[in-house]
Short mmCIF file of C-alpha atoms in Angstrom, two decimals:
data_model
loop_
_atom_site.label_atom_id
_atom_site.label_comp_id
_atom_site.label_asym_id
_atom_site.label_seq_id
_atom_site.Cartn_x
_atom_site.Cartn_y
_atom_site.Cartn_z
CA MET A 1 109.89 123.64 130.39
CA LYS A 2 107.54 126.34 131.61
CA ILE A 3 106.56 129.49 129.82
CA ARG A 4 106.39 132.92 131.35
CA ILE A 5 105.19 135.96 129.48
CA ILE A 6 106.13 139.27 130.98
CA TRP A 7 105.05 142.77 130.09
CA PRO A 8 104.73 146.11 131.88
CA GLY A 9 101.34 146.99 133.33
CA LYS A 10 97.91 145.45 133.24
CA THR A 11 95.98 145.16 129.98
CA LYS A 12 93.55 148.07 130.18
CA ASN A 13 91.24 147.13 127.32
CA LYS A 14 88.78 144.76 128.99
CA ILE A 15 87.90 143.02 125.74
CA LEU A 16 91.53 142.19 125.02
CA LYS A 17 92.02 141.20 128.65
CA SER A 18 89.33 138.53 128.40
CA LEU A 19 90.81 137.23 125.13
CA GLU A 20 94.17 136.92 126.90
CA GLU A 21 92.59 134.97 129.73
CA ASN A 22 90.90 132.59 127.27
CA TYR A 23 94.12 131.82 125.42
CA LEU A 24 96.11 131.50 128.64
CA LYS A 25 93.71 128.82 129.88
CA LYS A 26 94.02 126.96 126.57
CA ILE A 27 97.83 127.11 126.56
CA ASN A 28 97.84 125.67 130.09
CA GLN A 29 96.15 122.54 128.76
CA PHE A 30 99.47 121.90 126.97
CA ILE A 31 102.18 123.50 129.07
CA PRO A 32 102.40 125.54 132.31
CA CYS A 33 102.21 129.16 131.26
CA GLN A 34 102.01 132.27 133.39
CA ILE A 35 101.61 135.97 132.65
CA ILE A 36 103.52 138.42 134.84
CA GLU A 37 102.54 142.07 134.67
CA THR A 38 105.49 144.12 135.85
CA LYS A 39 105.57 147.70 137.03
CA GLU A 40 104.55 150.31 134.52
CA ALA A 41 106.39 153.62 134.36
CA LYS A 42 103.94 156.20 135.58
CA GLY A 43 104.32 159.89 136.14
CA ILE A 44 106.73 160.32 133.23
CA LYS A 45 105.46 162.50 130.41
CA GLU A 46 104.84 160.59 127.19
CA LYS A 47 107.45 162.59 125.30
CA PHE A 48 110.18 161.14 127.50
CA ILE A 49 109.75 157.76 125.84
CA LYS A 50 113.35 156.64 126.42
CA LYS A 51 112.95 157.24 130.17
CA ILE A 52 109.75 155.17 130.21
CA ARG A 53 111.51 152.32 128.39
CA GLU A 54 114.46 152.35 130.77
CA LYS A 55 112.28 152.34 133.86
CA GLU A 56 110.02 149.54 132.59
CA CYS A 57 113.04 147.55 131.45
CA LYS A 58 114.42 147.54 135.00
CA ALA A 59 111.18 146.04 136.32
CA LEU A 60 111.13 143.42 133.53
CA GLU A 61 114.75 142.40 134.18
CA ASN A 62 113.84 141.08 137.63
CA TYR A 63 111.95 138.24 135.97
CA LEU A 64 114.49 137.12 133.38
CA GLU A 65 116.82 135.07 135.60
CA ASP A 66 118.89 132.55 133.69
CA ASN A 67 116.12 131.66 131.26
CA TYR A 68 115.79 131.54 127.50
CA ILE A 69 114.56 135.02 126.61
CA ILE A 70 112.50 135.88 123.54
CA CYS A 71 111.82 139.58 123.01
CA LEU A 72 109.04 140.75 120.73
CA THR A 73 110.34 143.53 118.54
CA GLU A 74 109.87 144.84 115.03
CA LYS A 75 113.57 144.13 114.46
CA GLY A 76 112.95 140.45 115.17
CA LYS A 77 112.64 137.47 112.88
CA GLU A 78 109.31 136.73 111.28
CA MET A 79 108.19 133.11 111.24
CA SER A 80 105.20 131.26 109.89
CA SER A 81 103.04 129.59 112.56
CA MET A 82 104.50 126.24 111.49
CA GLU A 83 108.08 127.49 111.86
CA PHE A 84 107.21 128.98 115.24
CA ALA A 85 105.79 125.63 116.36
CA LYS A 86 108.97 123.81 115.29
CA PHE A 87 111.07 126.44 117.03
CA LEU A 88 109.16 125.99 120.31
CA GLU A 89 109.22 122.20 119.99
CA LYS A 90 113.00 122.21 119.56
CA LEU A 91 113.41 124.48 122.59
CA SER A 92 111.11 122.36 124.74
CA ILE A 93 113.22 119.28 123.95
CA SER A 94 116.71 120.77 124.02
CA SER A 95 116.57 123.58 126.56
CA PRO A 96 116.58 122.82 130.28
CA LYS A 97 115.66 126.43 130.89
CA ASP A 98 112.28 128.07 131.11
CA LEU A 99 111.09 130.19 128.24
CA VAL A 100 110.37 133.85 128.88
CA PHE A 101 108.61 136.01 126.32
CA VAL A 102 109.08 139.74 126.86
CA VAL A 103 106.55 142.14 125.33
CA GLY A 104 107.10 145.88 125.57
CA GLY A 105 104.55 148.36 126.77
CA TYR A 106 103.36 151.48 124.99
CA ALA A 107 106.92 152.80 124.79
CA GLY A 108 108.48 149.58 123.50
CA LEU A 109 111.49 147.71 124.83
CA ASP A 110 114.79 149.18 125.93
CA GLU A 111 117.94 148.24 123.94
CA LYS A 112 119.44 146.71 127.08
CA ILE A 113 116.77 144.02 127.32
CA ILE A 114 116.86 143.42 123.54
CA LYS A 115 120.62 142.78 123.80
CA ARG A 116 120.06 140.31 126.64
CA ALA A 117 117.56 138.28 124.57
CA ASN A 118 118.40 134.88 123.13
CA PHE A 119 115.99 135.43 120.28
CA LEU A 120 114.14 138.35 118.74
CA LEU A 121 110.70 137.62 117.33
CA SER A 122 108.49 139.79 115.12
CA LEU A 123 104.78 139.01 114.77
CA SER A 124 104.35 141.03 111.60
CA LYS A 125 105.81 143.88 109.56
CA MET A 126 102.79 145.83 110.69
CA THR A 127 102.72 147.63 114.01
CA PHE A 128 100.02 146.52 116.41
CA THR A 129 99.04 148.17 119.68
CA HIS A 130 101.04 146.60 122.48
CA GLU A 131 97.83 145.16 123.97
CA LEU A 132 96.79 143.55 120.68
CA SER A 133 100.33 142.12 120.35
CA ARG A 134 99.83 140.41 123.69
CA VAL A 135 96.72 138.65 122.41
CA ILE A 136 98.34 137.68 119.10
CA LEU A 137 101.38 136.23 120.88
CA LEU A 138 99.17 134.14 123.17
CA GLU A 139 97.14 132.92 120.20
CA GLN A 140 100.31 131.91 118.37
CA ILE A 141 101.70 130.03 121.38
CA TYR A 142 98.41 128.16 121.67
CA ARG A 143 98.40 127.48 117.92
CA ALA A 144 102.02 126.27 118.08
CA PHE A 145 101.26 123.73 120.82
CA SER A 146 98.14 122.59 118.97
CA ILE A 147 100.43 121.88 115.99
CA ILE A 148 103.12 120.20 118.14
CA ARG A 149 100.61 117.92 119.83
CA GLY A 150 98.83 117.18 116.56
CA ARG A 151 95.58 118.53 117.89
CA LYS A 152 92.95 120.09 115.74
CA TYR A 153 93.08 123.82 116.41
CA ALA A 154 90.10 124.57 118.62
CA LYS A 155 88.93 128.11 118.02
CA MET B 1 86.25 156.78 98.19
CA LYS B 2 84.34 154.46 100.45
CA ILE B 3 85.59 151.26 102.05
CA ARG B 4 83.71 148.02 102.20
CA ILE B 5 84.99 144.96 104.02
CA ILE B 6 83.34 141.71 103.07
CA TRP B 7 83.64 138.25 104.61
CA PRO B 8 81.50 135.16 104.85
CA GLY B 9 79.37 134.75 107.96
CA LYS B 10 78.98 136.62 111.19
CA THR B 11 81.82 136.82 113.69
CA LYS B 12 80.89 134.22 116.28
CA ASN B 13 83.35 135.12 119.00
CA LYS B 14 81.51 137.88 120.89
CA ILE B 15 84.69 139.41 122.25
CA LEU B 16 86.17 139.80 118.76
CA LYS B 17 82.82 141.06 117.49
CA SER B 18 82.85 143.94 119.95
CA LEU B 19 86.44 144.80 119.03
CA GLU B 20 85.36 144.91 115.36
CA GLU B 21 82.50 147.26 116.20
CA ASN B 22 84.84 149.55 118.12
CA TYR B 23 87.32 149.84 115.26
CA LEU B 24 84.58 150.24 112.66
CA LYS B 25 83.22 153.25 114.56
CA LYS B 26 86.68 154.77 114.75
CA ILE B 27 87.39 154.24 111.03
CA ASN B 28 84.09 155.96 110.20
CA GLN B 29 85.41 159.12 111.85
CA PHE B 30 87.83 159.25 108.91
CA ILE B 31 86.11 157.58 105.97
CA PRO B 32 82.78 155.83 105.28
CA CYS B 33 83.41 152.15 105.99
CA GLN B 34 80.96 149.28 106.03
CA ILE B 35 81.24 145.58 106.88
CA ILE B 36 79.20 143.15 104.79
CA GLU B 37 78.79 139.62 106.11
CA THR B 38 77.99 137.38 103.15
CA LYS B 39 76.47 133.93 103.18
CA GLU B 40 78.47 131.24 104.89
CA ALA B 41 78.63 127.75 103.39
CA LYS B 42 76.72 125.58 105.79
CA GLY B 43 75.89 121.92 105.67
CA ILE B 44 79.13 121.00 103.89
CA LYS B 45 81.43 118.74 105.87
CA GLU B 46 84.67 120.41 106.95
CA LYS B 47 86.77 118.01 104.92
CA PHE B 48 85.27 119.36 101.68
CA ILE B 49 87.15 122.57 102.15
CA LYS B 50 87.38 123.36 98.41
CA LYS B 51 83.59 123.14 98.11
CA ILE B 52 83.16 125.53 101.06
CA ARG B 53 85.57 128.00 99.44
CA GLU B 54 83.78 127.87 96.10
CA LYS B 55 80.35 128.37 97.64
CA GLU B 56 81.46 131.26 99.84
CA CYS B 57 83.34 132.82 96.93
CA LYS B 58 80.14 133.00 94.90
CA ALA B 59 78.40 134.93 97.67
CA LEU B 60 81.38 137.27 98.04
CA GLU B 61 81.53 137.99 94.29
CA ASN B 62 78.14 139.69 94.40
CA TYR B 63 79.69 142.55 96.32
CA LEU B 64 82.81 143.18 94.25
CA GLU B 65 81.31 145.16 91.36
CA ASP B 66 83.82 147.29 89.50
CA ASN B 67 85.75 148.27 92.61
CA TYR B 68 89.37 148.09 93.66
CA ILE B 69 89.64 144.68 95.32
CA ILE B 70 92.17 143.79 98.01
CA CYS B 71 92.17 140.14 99.10
CA LEU B 72 93.75 139.07 102.36
CA THR B 73 95.84 135.98 101.75
CA GLU B 74 99.05 134.45 103.02
CA LYS B 75 100.39 134.71 99.46
CA GLY B 76 99.96 138.48 99.59
CA LYS B 77 102.44 141.27 100.09
CA GLU B 78 103.43 142.21 103.61
CA MET B 79 103.65 145.89 104.41
CA SER B 80 104.60 147.93 107.41
CA SER B 81 101.77 150.04 108.86
CA MET B 82 103.44 153.11 107.40
CA GLU B 83 103.62 151.55 103.91
CA PHE B 84 99.99 150.44 104.23
CA ALA B 85 98.98 154.01 105.11
CA LYS B 86 100.83 155.39 102.07
CA PHE B 87 99.22 152.73 99.89
CA LEU B 88 95.72 153.66 101.08
CA GLU B 89 96.44 157.36 100.77
CA LYS B 90 97.57 156.93 97.16
CA LEU B 91 94.46 154.91 96.35
CA SER B 92 92.15 157.42 97.99
CA ILE B 93 93.66 160.18 95.84
CA SER B 94 94.07 158.36 92.54
CA SER B 95 91.27 155.80 92.41
CA PRO B 96 87.72 156.89 91.61
CA LYS B 97 86.58 153.45 92.69
CA ASP B 98 85.55 152.21 96.09
CA LEU B 99 87.91 149.98 98.00
CA VAL B 100 86.75 146.47 98.88
CA PHE B 101 88.70 144.28 101.28
CA VAL B 102 87.87 140.59 101.03
CA VAL B 103 88.66 138.33 104.00
CA GLY B 104 88.15 134.59 103.74
CA GLY B 105 86.24 132.50 106.22
CA TYR B 106 87.45 129.39 107.99
CA ALA B 107 88.17 127.69 104.65
CA GLY B 108 90.05 130.60 103.12
CA LEU B 109 89.50 132.27 99.76
CA ASP B 110 88.90 130.56 96.45
CA GLU B 111 91.51 131.00 93.68
CA LYS B 112 88.89 132.64 91.47
CA ILE B 113 88.44 135.59 93.79
CA ILE B 114 92.19 135.85 94.38
CA LYS B 115 92.73 136.13 90.62
CA ARG B 116 90.10 138.88 90.41
CA ALA B 117 91.86 140.97 93.07
CA ASN B 118 93.77 144.13 92.23
CA PHE B 119 96.05 143.61 95.20
CA LEU B 120 96.90 140.75 97.57
CA LEU B 121 97.72 141.70 101.14
CA SER B 122 99.23 139.59 103.91
CA LEU B 123 98.96 140.72 107.53
CA SER B 124 101.77 138.48 108.73
CA LYS B 125 103.76 135.34 107.94
CA MET B 126 101.87 133.81 110.84
CA THR B 127 98.43 132.31 110.41
CA PHE B 128 95.70 133.90 112.49
CA THR B 129 92.16 132.64 112.97
CA HIS B 130 89.95 134.25 110.34
CA GLU B 131 88.04 136.11 113.06
CA LEU B 132 91.23 137.54 114.58
CA SER B 133 92.36 138.55 111.06
CA ARG B 134 89.19 140.60 110.74
CA VAL B 135 90.03 142.55 113.89
CA ILE B 136 93.67 143.05 112.87
CA LEU B 137 92.65 144.35 109.44
CA LEU B 138 90.22 146.84 110.97
CA GLU B 139 92.86 147.98 113.43
CA GLN B 140 95.34 148.51 110.60
CA ILE B 141 92.86 150.49 108.50
CA TYR B 142 92.16 152.70 111.51
CA ARG B 143 95.89 153.05 112.18
CA ALA B 144 96.53 153.90 108.51
CA PHE B 145 93.99 156.72 108.50
CA SER B 146 95.33 158.02 111.82
CA ILE B 147 98.73 158.22 110.11
CA ILE B 148 97.32 159.80 106.91
CA ARG B 149 95.44 162.47 108.86
CA GLY B 150 98.39 163.08 111.13
CA ARG B 151 96.35 162.22 114.19
CA LYS B 152 97.78 160.76 117.33
CA TYR B 153 96.77 157.11 117.38
CA ALA B 154 94.00 156.87 119.95
CA LYS B 155 94.04 153.42 121.47
#
């Protein structure tokens, strides 16, 4: 199993970007993991949020293929880090497919892509910026594999 | 009302440290907010986690005074960002006391300080590193005051 994490647009906050890179390197010690930054919807006024979602969703869809899709959304299921680790472990044993995490941009994810998902995950009841969510997701994937492999969590 | 956020030891991860500083500046546009880094328990082996907690708790207690204390703990109540904003707004109107957030270090918080708290807050079912929790808390306080003041959230 490989992991791909897809989201629209590059992470603009340089501090968060370097945190992402750190965690990505660490995850790759356990499992091949790749971030794909798809096309961001530009030139649409912010008030047309539905339009932005639809456009970004189309770009994201190109990378789903026949994989196991996990969308991050506030409507998703909350799990403890231990439950998340067990969930990933089970998938890595039972699923022949790759695992694709989909994280929305500023405008969130379109219903169409949420319906296509195999699983909906929520990181918290609280709303985080989409760039901070990226970092938290990466940290949790790294934490999960540290738990699965029985490694001491290396901060 | 003023806000104080207290935790043991300095944030070692420089990237997270600069995120903290950014959010602290932003919160101070709304309300006076200060971070106090209390004494970390050093020289105790990691396996004596209870001892570390107790020692760090003593240092934290010096900064509680007669204020409204919110401890961050996994046993706490989860809130949406909107609920958290309403909660802070209510406190800022009704409480003559300052607000003190207490965040544990690597070893977590001692029961004694948890019992002293007026409110227990959980950021997520997931476990974050204590340094990442610091950043998330600051981001949520900033987000809450952006909501209270009806400002557009400035990322």
